[in-house]
mmCIF file of N, CA and C and ligand atoms in Angstrom:
data_model
loop_
_atom_site.group_PDB
_atom_site.id
_atom_site.type_symbol
_atom_site.label_atom_id
_atom_site.label_comp_id
_atom_site.label_asym_id
_atom_site.label_seq_id
_atom_site.Cartn_x
_atom_site.Cartn_y
_atom_site.Cartn_z
ATOM 1 N N ALA X 358 7.403 -7.443 13.810
ATOM 2 C CA ALA X 358 8.813 -6.981 13.096
ATOM 3 C C ALA X 358 8.945 -6.503 12.304
ATOM 4 N N PHE X 359 7.053 -5.908 11.624
ATOM 5 C CA PHE X 359 6.748 -4.337 10.611
ATOM 6 C C PHE X 359 7.663 -2.795 11.142
ATOM 7 N N ASN X 360 7.631 -3.705 12.207
ATOM 8 C CA ASN X 360 7.809 -1.890 12.949
ATOM 9 C C ASN X 360 8.975 -1.544 12.774
ATOM 10 N N GLY X 361 9.149 -0.060 12.405
ATOM 11 C CA GLY X 361 9.981 1.086 11.372
ATOM 12 C C GLY X 361 9.650 1.480 10.458
ATOM 13 N N THR X 362 11.420 2.402 9.949
ATOM 14 C CA THR X 362 10.575 2.588 8.968
ATOM 15 C C THR X 362 11.093 2.561 7.568
ATOM 16 N N TRP X 363 10.204 2.212 6.688
ATOM 17 C CA TRP X 363 10.552 1.775 5.647
ATOM 18 C C TRP X 363 10.215 2.972 3.825
ATOM 19 N N LYS X 364 11.392 2.801 3.329
ATOM 20 C CA LYS X 364 12.092 3.851 1.953
ATOM 21 C C LYS X 364 11.475 2.594 1.042
ATOM 22 N N VAL X 365 11.077 3.552 -0.151
ATOM 23 C CA VAL X 365 10.811 2.244 -1.349
ATOM 24 C C VAL X 365 12.132 2.079 -2.006
ATOM 25 N N ASP X 366 12.101 1.002 -2.435
ATOM 26 C CA ASP X 366 13.756 1.467 -3.572
ATOM 27 C C ASP X 366 13.501 0.376 -4.795
ATOM 28 N N ARG X 367 11.970 -0.113 -4.951
ATOM 29 C CA ARG X 367 11.880 -0.662 -6.340
ATOM 30 C C ARG X 367 10.655 -1.009 -6.540
ATOM 31 N N SER X 368 9.966 -0.879 -7.584
ATOM 32 C CA SER X 368 8.972 -1.921 -7.961
ATOM 33 C C SER X 368 8.584 -2.107 -9.212
ATOM 34 N N GLU X 369 7.695 -3.071 -8.935
ATOM 35 C CA GLU X 369 8.229 -4.403 -10.030
ATOM 36 C C GLU X 369 6.222 -3.820 -10.882
ATOM 37 N N ASN X 370 6.098 -4.264 -12.443
ATOM 38 C CA ASN X 370 4.910 -4.237 -12.774
ATOM 39 C C ASN X 370 3.639 -2.596 -12.367
ATOM 40 N N TYR X 371 4.084 -1.675 -11.666
ATOM 41 C CA TYR X 371 3.390 -0.829 -10.740
ATOM 42 C C TYR X 371 3.335 0.224 -11.771
ATOM 43 N N ASP X 372 3.766 0.671 -13.057
ATOM 44 C CA ASP X 372 2.718 0.897 -13.906
ATOM 45 C C ASP X 372 1.378 0.782 -14.256
ATOM 46 N N LYS X 373 1.937 -0.590 -15.070
ATOM 47 C CA LYS X 373 0.694 -1.597 -15.200
ATOM 48 C C LYS X 373 -0.413 -1.641 -14.172
ATOM 49 N N PHE X 374 0.487 -1.733 -12.904
ATOM 50 C CA PHE X 374 -0.926 -1.466 -12.343
ATOM 51 C C PHE X 374 -1.496 -0.364 -12.083
ATOM 52 N N MET X 375 -0.816 0.398 -11.627
ATOM 53 C CA MET X 375 -1.697 1.588 -11.891
ATOM 54 C C MET X 375 -2.768 1.939 -12.982
ATOM 55 N N GLU X 376 -1.950 1.453 -14.236
ATOM 56 C CA GLU X 376 -2.526 1.886 -15.663
ATOM 57 C C GLU X 376 -4.324 0.788 -15.295
ATOM 58 N N GLN X 377 -4.073 -0.356 -14.590
ATOM 59 C CA GLN X 377 -5.563 -0.534 -14.591
ATOM 60 C C GLN X 377 -6.157 -0.024 -13.665
ATOM 61 N N MET X 378 -5.607 0.063 -12.320
ATOM 62 C CA MET X 378 -6.458 1.079 -12.158
ATOM 63 C C MET X 378 -7.252 2.512 -11.993
ATOM 64 N N GLY X 379 -6.969 2.662 -13.427
ATOM 65 C CA GLY X 379 -7.511 4.030 -14.081
ATOM 66 C C GLY X 379 -6.951 5.051 -13.752
ATOM 67 N N ILE X 380 -5.224 4.906 -13.695
ATOM 68 C CA ILE X 380 -5.028 5.986 -13.517
ATOM 69 C C ILE X 380 -3.547 6.651 -14.639
ATOM 70 N N ASN X 381 -3.569 8.328 -15.123
ATOM 71 C CA ASN X 381 -3.725 8.164 -16.110
ATOM 72 C C ASN X 381 -1.585 8.416 -16.461
ATOM 73 N N VAL X 382 -1.157 8.313 -17.225
ATOM 74 C CA VAL X 382 -0.075 7.996 -17.323
ATOM 75 C C VAL X 382 0.698 9.479 -16.757
ATOM 76 N N MET X 383 0.301 10.777 -17.333
ATOM 77 C CA MET X 383 1.383 11.827 -16.290
ATOM 78 C C MET X 383 1.536 11.357 -14.754
ATOM 79 N N LYS X 384 0.297 10.652 -14.249
ATOM 80 C CA LYS X 384 -0.067 10.903 -12.738
ATOM 81 C C LYS X 384 1.078 9.731 -12.656
ATOM 82 N N ARG X 385 1.137 8.533 -13.396
ATOM 83 C CA ARG X 385 2.178 6.775 -13.364
ATOM 84 C C ARG X 385 3.745 7.777 -13.023
ATOM 85 N N LYS X 386 3.661 8.222 -13.892
ATOM 86 C CA LYS X 386 5.120 8.791 -14.371
ATOM 87 C C LYS X 386 5.572 9.323 -12.584
ATOM 88 N N LEU X 387 4.789 10.634 -12.125
ATOM 89 C CA LEU X 387 4.505 11.446 -10.669
ATOM 90 C C LEU X 387 4.723 10.121 -10.519
ATOM 91 N N ALA X 388 4.028 8.674 -10.005
ATOM 92 C CA ALA X 388 4.156 8.114 -9.137
ATOM 93 C C ALA X 388 5.270 7.128 -9.598
ATOM 94 N N GLU X 389 5.958 7.058 -10.142
ATOM 95 C CA GLU X 389 6.905 5.848 -10.010
ATOM 96 C C GLU X 389 8.423 6.477 -8.783
ATOM 97 N N HIS X 390 8.049 7.783 -8.822
ATOM 98 C CA HIS X 390 9.361 8.018 -8.505
ATOM 99 C C HIS X 390 8.725 9.248 -7.323
ATOM 100 N N ASP X 391 7.401 8.690 -6.462
ATOM 101 C CA ASP X 391 7.077 9.589 -5.290
ATOM 102 C C ASP X 391 7.779 9.281 -3.284
ATOM 103 N N ASN X 392 8.522 8.559 -4.226
ATOM 104 C CA ASN X 392 10.110 8.504 -2.966
ATOM 105 C C ASN X 392 9.152 7.792 -1.121
ATOM 106 N N LEU X 393 8.379 6.560 -1.526
ATOM 107 C CA LEU X 393 6.889 6.703 -0.400
ATOM 108 C C LEU X 393 7.802 6.197 0.959
ATOM 109 N N LYS X 394 7.859 6.476 1.543
ATOM 110 C CA LYS X 394 7.896 6.400 3.249
ATOM 111 C C LYS X 394 7.360 6.178 4.171
ATOM 112 N N ILE X 395 6.864 4.488 4.264
ATOM 113 C CA ILE X 395 6.089 3.908 5.710
ATOM 114 C C ILE X 395 6.786 3.741 6.672
ATOM 115 N N ILE X 396 6.119 4.666 8.549
ATOM 116 C CA ILE X 396 6.635 4.424 9.286
ATOM 117 C C ILE X 396 5.666 3.294 9.919
ATOM 118 N N ILE X 397 5.185 2.692 10.528
ATOM 119 C CA ILE X 397 4.814 0.960 11.151
ATOM 120 C C ILE X 397 4.960 1.014 12.158
ATOM 121 N N GLU X 398 4.027 1.295 13.376
ATOM 122 C CA GLU X 398 4.007 0.860 14.849
ATOM 123 C C GLU X 398 2.772 -0.090 14.887
ATOM 124 N N GLN X 399 3.166 -0.742 15.054
ATOM 125 C CA GLN X 399 2.563 -2.333 15.207
ATOM 126 C C GLN X 399 2.936 -2.319 16.550
ATOM 127 N N THR X 400 1.484 -2.579 17.851
ATOM 128 C CA THR X 400 0.961 -2.720 19.048
ATOM 129 C C THR X 400 0.307 -3.867 19.090
ATOM 130 N N GLY X 401 0.362 -4.979 19.680
ATOM 131 C CA GLY X 401 -0.865 -5.464 18.883
ATOM 132 C C GLY X 401 -1.471 -6.039 17.981
ATOM 133 N N ASP X 402 -2.716 -5.729 18.215
ATOM 134 C CA ASP X 402 -3.416 -6.590 16.530
ATOM 135 C C ASP X 402 -3.979 -4.922 16.106
ATOM 136 N N LYS X 403 -3.185 -3.634 16.686
ATOM 137 C CA LYS X 403 -3.183 -2.225 16.199
ATOM 138 C C LYS X 403 -2.288 -1.614 15.852
ATOM 139 N N PHE X 404 -2.319 -0.694 14.448
ATOM 140 C CA PHE X 404 -1.116 -0.399 14.176
ATOM 141 C C PHE X 404 -1.231 1.453 13.918
ATOM 142 N N HIS X 405 -0.295 1.797 13.325
ATOM 143 C CA HIS X 405 -0.278 2.816 13.639
ATOM 144 C C HIS X 405 0.407 3.344 12.388
ATOM 145 N N ILE X 406 0.302 3.690 11.240
ATOM 146 C CA ILE X 406 1.089 3.793 9.836
ATOM 147 C C ILE X 406 1.569 5.487 9.543
ATOM 148 N N LYS X 407 2.537 5.902 9.745
ATOM 149 C CA LYS X 407 2.826 7.367 8.390
ATOM 150 C C LYS X 407 3.139 7.734 7.348
ATOM 151 N N GLU X 408 2.138 7.554 6.509
ATOM 152 C CA GLU X 408 2.721 7.853 5.486
ATOM 153 C C GLU X 408 3.442 9.398 5.024
ATOM 154 N N SER X 409 4.814 8.897 3.741
ATOM 155 C CA SER X 409 5.020 10.120 2.972
ATOM 156 C C SER X 409 5.757 9.832 1.940
ATOM 157 N N SER X 410 5.303 10.757 1.226
ATOM 158 C CA SER X 410 5.897 10.877 -0.173
ATOM 159 C C SER X 410 5.876 11.908 -1.275
ATOM 160 N N THR X 411 6.332 12.080 -2.191
ATOM 161 C CA THR X 411 6.258 13.644 -2.809
ATOM 162 C C THR X 411 4.831 14.425 -3.085
ATOM 163 N N PHE X 412 3.954 12.397 -2.523
ATOM 164 C CA PHE X 412 2.136 13.326 -2.872
ATOM 165 C C PHE X 412 1.496 14.349 -1.948
ATOM 166 N N ARG X 413 1.692 13.685 -0.773
ATOM 167 C CA ARG X 413 1.476 13.046 0.775
ATOM 168 C C ARG X 413 2.118 13.343 2.302
ATOM 169 N N THR X 414 1.783 13.497 3.458
ATOM 170 C CA THR X 414 1.776 12.597 3.990
ATOM 171 C C THR X 414 0.173 12.652 4.986
ATOM 172 N N LYS X 415 0.051 11.294 5.472
ATOM 173 C CA LYS X 415 -0.682 10.800 6.422
ATOM 174 C C LYS X 415 -0.148 9.467 7.494
ATOM 175 N N ASP X 416 -1.391 9.843 7.888
ATOM 176 C CA ASP X 416 -1.401 8.754 9.347
ATOM 177 C C ASP X 416 -2.782 7.889 8.768
ATOM 178 N N ILE X 417 -2.934 6.760 9.448
ATOM 179 C CA ILE X 417 -3.321 6.122 9.424
ATOM 180 C C ILE X 417 -3.411 4.981 10.594
ATOM 181 N N ASP X 418 -4.626 4.767 11.141
ATOM 182 C CA ASP X 418 -4.643 3.944 11.885
ATOM 183 C C ASP X 418 -6.050 3.020 11.795
ATOM 184 N N PHE X 419 -5.069 1.735 12.231
ATOM 185 C CA PHE X 419 -6.262 0.053 11.726
ATOM 186 C C PHE X 419 -6.330 -0.363 12.408
ATOM 187 N N THR X 420 -6.742 -1.604 13.126
ATOM 188 C CA THR X 420 -6.681 -2.675 13.515
ATOM 189 C C THR X 420 -7.182 -3.885 13.219
ATOM 190 N N LEU X 421 -6.465 -5.138 13.150
ATOM 191 C CA LEU X 421 -6.377 -6.281 12.053
ATOM 192 C C LEU X 421 -7.607 -6.488 12.597
ATOM 193 N N GLY X 422 -8.969 -6.749 10.746
ATOM 194 C CA GLY X 422 -9.635 -7.435 11.181
ATOM 195 C C GLY X 422 -11.121 -6.026 10.860
ATOM 196 N N VAL X 423 -10.280 -5.053 11.692
ATOM 197 C CA VAL X 423 -11.689 -4.024 11.211
ATOM 198 C C VAL X 423 -11.444 -3.367 10.625
ATOM 199 N N GLN X 424 -12.856 -3.160 9.633
ATOM 200 C CA GLN X 424 -12.552 -2.278 9.024
ATOM 201 C C GLN X 424 -12.706 -0.631 9.099
ATOM 202 N N PHE X 425 -12.127 -0.188 7.705
ATOM 203 C CA PHE X 425 -11.973 1.026 7.585
ATOM 204 C C PHE X 425 -11.392 1.951 7.243
ATOM 205 N N ASP X 426 -10.994 2.859 5.966
ATOM 206 C CA ASP X 426 -11.211 3.767 4.864
ATOM 207 C C ASP X 426 -10.782 4.362 5.041
ATOM 208 N N TYR X 427 -9.388 4.581 3.488
ATOM 209 C CA TYR X 427 -8.459 4.802 2.931
ATOM 210 C C TYR X 427 -8.498 6.030 1.422
ATOM 211 N N ALA X 428 -8.229 6.614 1.826
ATOM 212 C CA ALA X 428 -8.052 7.249 -0.083
ATOM 213 C C ALA X 428 -6.591 7.256 -0.721
ATOM 214 N N LEU X 429 -6.205 6.640 -1.787
ATOM 215 C CA LEU X 429 -5.271 6.021 -2.661
ATOM 216 C C LEU X 429 -4.613 7.813 -2.599
ATOM 217 N N ALA X 430 -3.334 7.797 -3.212
ATOM 218 C CA ALA X 430 -2.914 9.294 -3.459
ATOM 219 C C ALA X 430 -3.867 9.804 -4.079
ATOM 220 N N ASP X 431 -3.878 9.799 -5.118
ATOM 221 C CA ASP X 431 -4.749 10.307 -6.497
ATOM 222 C C ASP X 431 -6.077 10.205 -6.030
ATOM 223 N N GLY X 432 -6.513 10.643 -4.611
ATOM 224 C CA GLY X 432 -8.287 11.016 -4.131
ATOM 225 C C GLY X 432 -9.450 9.625 -3.798
ATOM 226 N N THR X 433 -8.664 8.230 -5.104
ATOM 227 C CA THR X 433 -10.005 7.445 -4.683
ATOM 228 C C THR X 433 -9.465 6.635 -4.164
ATOM 229 N N GLU X 434 -11.535 6.496 -3.457
ATOM 230 C CA GLU X 434 -11.420 6.292 -1.880
ATOM 231 C C GLU X 434 -11.800 4.178 -1.836
ATOM 232 N N VAL X 435 -11.088 3.799 -0.402
ATOM 233 C CA VAL X 435 -11.116 3.100 -0.850
ATOM 234 C C VAL X 435 -12.162 1.714 0.885
ATOM 235 N N SER X 436 -12.734 1.144 1.306
ATOM 236 C CA SER X 436 -12.573 0.654 2.791
ATOM 237 C C SER X 436 -12.471 -1.039 2.477
ATOM 238 N N GLY X 437 -12.121 -1.295 3.478
ATOM 239 C CA GLY X 437 -11.578 -2.610 3.750
ATOM 240 C C GLY X 437 -10.763 -3.097 5.220
ATOM 241 N N THR X 438 -10.076 -4.120 4.665
ATOM 242 C CA THR X 438 -9.585 -4.826 6.125
ATOM 243 C C THR X 438 -7.746 -5.212 5.939
ATOM 244 N N TRP X 439 -6.617 -5.113 7.004
ATOM 245 C CA TRP X 439 -5.760 -5.980 7.069
ATOM 246 C C TRP X 439 -6.266 -7.026 8.180
ATOM 247 N N GLU X 440 -5.606 -7.935 7.493
ATOM 248 C CA GLU X 440 -5.636 -9.185 8.411
ATOM 249 C C GLU X 440 -3.995 -9.881 8.318
ATOM 250 N N MET X 441 -4.010 -10.780 9.658
ATOM 251 C CA MET X 441 -2.872 -11.497 10.069
ATOM 252 C C MET X 441 -2.554 -12.791 9.772
ATOM 253 N N GLU X 442 -1.919 -13.129 8.536
ATOM 254 C CA GLU X 442 -2.245 -14.919 8.251
ATOM 255 C C GLU X 442 -0.672 -15.508 7.942
ATOM 256 N N GLY X 443 -0.597 -15.924 9.404
ATOM 257 C CA GLY X 443 0.556 -16.920 9.947
ATOM 258 C C GLY X 443 1.922 -14.516 9.550
ATOM 259 N N GLU X 444 2.943 -14.865 9.286
ATOM 260 C CA GLU X 444 3.835 -13.911 8.724
ATOM 261 C C GLU X 444 3.400 -12.849 8.346
ATOM 262 N N MET X 445 2.469 -12.769 7.533
ATOM 263 C CA MET X 445 1.618 -12.283 6.373
ATOM 264 C C MET X 445 0.597 -10.975 6.688
ATOM 265 N N LEU X 446 0.596 -10.083 6.670
ATOM 266 C CA LEU X 446 -0.736 -8.813 6.167
ATOM 267 C C LEU X 446 -1.203 -9.173 5.474
ATOM 268 N N LYS X 447 -2.460 -9.465 4.740
ATOM 269 C CA LYS X 447 -3.166 -9.830 4.170
ATOM 270 C C LYS X 447 -4.009 -8.597 4.215
ATOM 271 N N GLY X 448 -4.077 -8.178 2.943
ATOM 272 C CA GLY X 448 -5.304 -6.888 3.140
ATOM 273 C C GLY X 448 -6.390 -6.727 1.789
ATOM 274 N N LYS X 449 -7.431 -6.599 2.170
ATOM 275 C CA LYS X 449 -8.946 -6.222 1.764
ATOM 276 C C LYS X 449 -9.356 -5.428 1.392
ATOM 277 N N PHE X 450 -9.884 -4.865 0.108
ATOM 278 C CA PHE X 450 -10.116 -3.211 0.216
ATOM 279 C C PHE X 450 -10.691 -3.063 -1.280
ATOM 280 N N THR X 451 -11.950 -2.717 -0.911
ATOM 281 C CA THR X 451 -12.936 -2.297 -2.268
ATOM 282 C C THR X 451 -12.638 -0.990 -2.393
ATOM 283 N N ARG X 452 -13.266 -0.499 -3.766
ATOM 284 C CA ARG X 452 -13.285 0.840 -4.426
ATOM 285 C C ARG X 452 -14.892 1.335 -4.024
ATOM 286 N N LYS X 453 -14.655 2.210 -3.182
ATOM 287 C CA LYS X 453 -16.330 2.994 -3.538
ATOM 288 C C LYS X 453 -16.822 3.615 -4.817
ATOM 289 N N ASP X 454 -15.762 3.788 -6.045
ATOM 290 C CA ASP X 454 -16.410 4.502 -6.918
ATOM 291 C C ASP X 454 -17.405 3.479 -7.753
ATOM 292 N N ASN X 455 -16.424 2.092 -7.935
ATOM 293 C CA ASN X 455 -17.233 0.684 -8.780
ATOM 294 C C ASN X 455 -16.759 -0.337 -7.712
ATOM 295 N N SER X 456 -17.270 -0.153 -6.336
ATOM 296 C CA SER X 456 -17.031 -2.143 -6.598
ATOM 297 C C SER X 456 -16.539 -3.225 -6.256
ATOM 298 N N LYS X 457 -15.410 -2.742 -7.125
ATOM 299 C CA LYS X 457 -13.925 -3.206 -7.510
ATOM 300 C C LYS X 457 -12.991 -3.545 -6.998
ATOM 301 N N VAL X 458 -12.169 -5.052 -6.129
ATOM 302 C CA VAL X 458 -11.623 -5.316 -5.296
ATOM 303 C C VAL X 458 -10.077 -5.044 -5.470
ATOM 304 N N LEU X 459 -9.159 -4.496 -4.168
ATOM 305 C CA LEU X 459 -8.337 -4.550 -4.350
ATOM 306 C C LEU X 459 -7.194 -5.156 -3.074
ATOM 307 N N THR X 460 -6.376 -6.258 -3.702
ATOM 308 C CA THR X 460 -5.918 -6.919 -3.172
ATOM 309 C C THR X 460 -4.136 -6.879 -2.724
ATOM 310 N N THR X 461 -3.974 -6.579 -1.059
ATOM 311 C CA THR X 461 -2.386 -6.280 -0.708
ATOM 312 C C THR X 461 -1.981 -7.130 -0.092
ATOM 313 N N THR X 462 -0.714 -7.472 0.157
ATOM 314 C CA THR X 462 0.040 -7.921 1.208
ATOM 315 C C THR X 462 1.500 -7.728 1.542
ATOM 316 N N ARG X 463 1.722 -7.338 3.030
ATOM 317 C CA ARG X 463 2.934 -7.425 3.535
ATOM 318 C C ARG X 463 3.591 -8.672 3.880
ATOM 319 N N THR X 464 4.647 -8.390 3.168
ATOM 320 C CA THR X 464 5.765 -9.332 4.062
ATOM 321 C C THR X 464 7.154 -9.256 3.993
ATOM 322 N N LEU X 465 7.943 -9.433 5.550
ATOM 323 C CA LEU X 465 9.756 -9.679 5.149
ATOM 324 C C LEU X 465 9.982 -10.580 4.559
ATOM 325 N N VAL X 466 10.911 -10.203 3.964
ATOM 326 C CA VAL X 466 11.500 -10.582 3.037
ATOM 327 C C VAL X 466 13.600 -10.801 2.496
ATOM 328 N N GLY X 467 14.156 -12.003 3.555
ATOM 329 C CA GLY X 467 15.621 -11.153 3.727
ATOM 330 C C GLY X 467 15.721 -9.383 4.179
ATOM 331 N N GLY X 468 14.610 -9.207 5.281
ATOM 332 C CA GLY X 468 15.097 -8.083 5.504
ATOM 333 C C GLY X 468 14.490 -6.390 4.809
ATOM 334 N N GLU X 469 13.667 -6.825 3.740
ATOM 335 C CA GLU X 469 13.484 -6.104 3.130
ATOM 336 C C GLU X 469 11.414 -6.417 3.091
ATOM 337 N N LEU X 470 10.786 -5.332 2.961
ATOM 338 C CA LEU X 470 9.394 -5.605 3.120
ATOM 339 C C LEU X 470 8.944 -5.252 1.946
ATOM 340 N N VAL X 471 8.297 -6.271 1.443
ATOM 341 C CA VAL X 471 7.633 -6.307 0.051
ATOM 342 C C VAL X 471 6.067 -6.309 0.317
ATOM 343 N N GLN X 472 5.452 -5.403 -0.290
ATOM 344 C CA GLN X 472 3.827 -5.131 -1.121
ATOM 345 C C GLN X 472 3.671 -5.500 -2.132
ATOM 346 N N SER X 473 3.186 -6.323 -2.134
ATOM 347 C CA SER X 473 1.985 -6.875 -3.541
ATOM 348 C C SER X 473 1.359 -6.196 -3.486
ATOM 349 N N TYR X 474 0.437 -6.039 -4.918
ATOM 350 C CA TYR X 474 -0.723 -5.422 -5.178
ATOM 351 C C TYR X 474 -1.695 -6.233 -6.253
ATOM 352 N N ASN X 475 -2.758 -6.310 -6.000
ATOM 353 C CA ASN X 475 -3.811 -6.990 -7.131
ATOM 354 C C ASN X 475 -4.587 -6.221 -7.631
ATOM 355 N N TYR X 476 -4.694 -5.582 -8.536
ATOM 356 C CA TYR X 476 -6.173 -5.231 -9.347
ATOM 357 C C TYR X 476 -6.636 -5.812 -10.572
ATOM 358 N N GLU X 477 -7.687 -6.248 -10.498
ATOM 359 C CA GLU X 477 -8.229 -6.701 -11.562
ATOM 360 C C GLU X 477 -7.153 -7.567 -12.478
ATOM 361 N N GLY X 478 -7.104 -8.594 -12.150
ATOM 362 C CA GLY X 478 -6.343 -9.493 -12.748
ATOM 363 C C GLY X 478 -4.247 -9.210 -13.239
ATOM 364 N N VAL X 479 -4.136 -7.768 -12.557
ATOM 365 C CA VAL X 479 -2.395 -7.396 -12.393
ATOM 366 C C VAL X 479 -1.492 -7.352 -11.055
ATOM 367 N N ASP X 480 -1.170 -7.963 -11.250
ATOM 368 C CA ASP X 480 0.215 -7.748 -9.803
ATOM 369 C C ASP X 480 1.269 -6.901 -9.777
ATOM 370 N N ALA X 481 1.358 -6.514 -8.894
ATOM 371 C CA ALA X 481 2.546 -5.706 -8.477
ATOM 372 C C ALA X 481 3.178 -5.414 -7.349
ATOM 373 N N LYS X 482 4.576 -4.729 -7.086
ATOM 374 C CA LYS X 482 5.056 -5.428 -6.376
ATOM 375 C C LYS X 482 5.981 -3.818 -5.923
ATOM 376 N N ARG X 483 6.236 -3.193 -4.458
ATOM 377 C CA ARG X 483 6.978 -2.779 -4.139
ATOM 378 C C ARG X 483 7.575 -2.974 -3.164
ATOM 379 N N ILE X 484 9.170 -2.332 -3.369
ATOM 380 C CA ILE X 484 9.838 -3.431 -2.378
ATOM 381 C C ILE X 484 10.602 -2.334 -1.211
ATOM 382 N N PHE X 485 10.400 -2.275 -0.185
ATOM 383 C CA PHE X 485 10.959 -1.411 0.663
ATOM 384 C C PHE X 485 12.094 -1.595 1.338
ATOM 385 N N LYS X 486 13.124 -0.915 1.524
ATOM 386 C CA LYS X 486 14.635 -0.841 2.858
ATOM 387 C C LYS X 486 14.535 -0.595 3.774
ATOM 388 N N LYS X 487 14.678 -0.996 5.147
ATOM 389 C CA LYS X 487 14.873 -0.478 6.105
ATOM 390 C C LYS X 487 15.640 0.834 5.951
ATOM 391 N N GLN X 488 15.187 1.709 7.124
ATOM 392 C CA GLN X 488 16.467 2.969 7.517
ATOM 393 C C GLN X 488 16.895 2.492 8.886
HETATM 394 C C1 LIG K 101 -1.679 1.339 5.074
HETATM 395 O O1 LIG K 101 -1.843 0.111 5.317
HETATM 396 O O2 LIG K 101 -0.928 1.777 4.415
HETATM 397 C C2 LIG K 101 -3.048 1.577 4.654
HETATM 398 C C3 LIG K 101 -4.411 1.541 3.480
HETATM 399 C C4 LIG K 101 -3.572 0.537 2.434
HETATM 400 C C5 LIG K 101 -4.889 0.100 1.329
HETATM 401 C C6 LIG K 101 -4.994 0.062 -0.086
HETATM 402 C C7 LIG K 101 -2.872 1.073 -0.513
HETATM 403 C C8 LIG K 101 -3.452 0.066 -1.749
HETATM 404 C C9 LIG K 101 -2.749 0.916 -2.073
HETATM 405 C C10 LIG K 101 -2.395 1.432 -3.879
HETATM 406 C C11 LIG K 101 -1.845 2.237 -4.554
HETATM 407 C C12 LIG K 101 -2.092 2.277 -5.681
HETATM 408 C C13 LIG K 101 -2.445 3.483 -6.495
HETATM 409 C C14 LIG K 101 -2.658 3.330 -7.905
#
């Protein structure tokens, strides 16, 4: 059900979240308008994601419950896992530079893909529309 091409439509509190992540104001301004698009292909418990934005294009492969490495668009490296809990994808990733944890979820709400983020007490959301 997550399969498809998703384009970011709007964000909530994303600037504050990025600030908490330690991202400077110039990069935050650019990131607010990154035109993020993700193409999700799920086959059983395996996911292939094509991420594209004004910053980069990137292919990501992971299996539910299996730890993998990922670099955020600003270069911050994390390691963690996605798991399925009911209809919700739940991700838990640890930053390699400071060992702090970023949690994220993906869920479908009224035909939109809602991704939530939490880092050090700050919550944000990005909401994607299907293309
Ligand atoms: C994926 O499933 O798309 C790849 C793994 C995602 C890992 C966690 C993503 C957090 C992205 C946060 C971006 C915030 C920039 C400060």
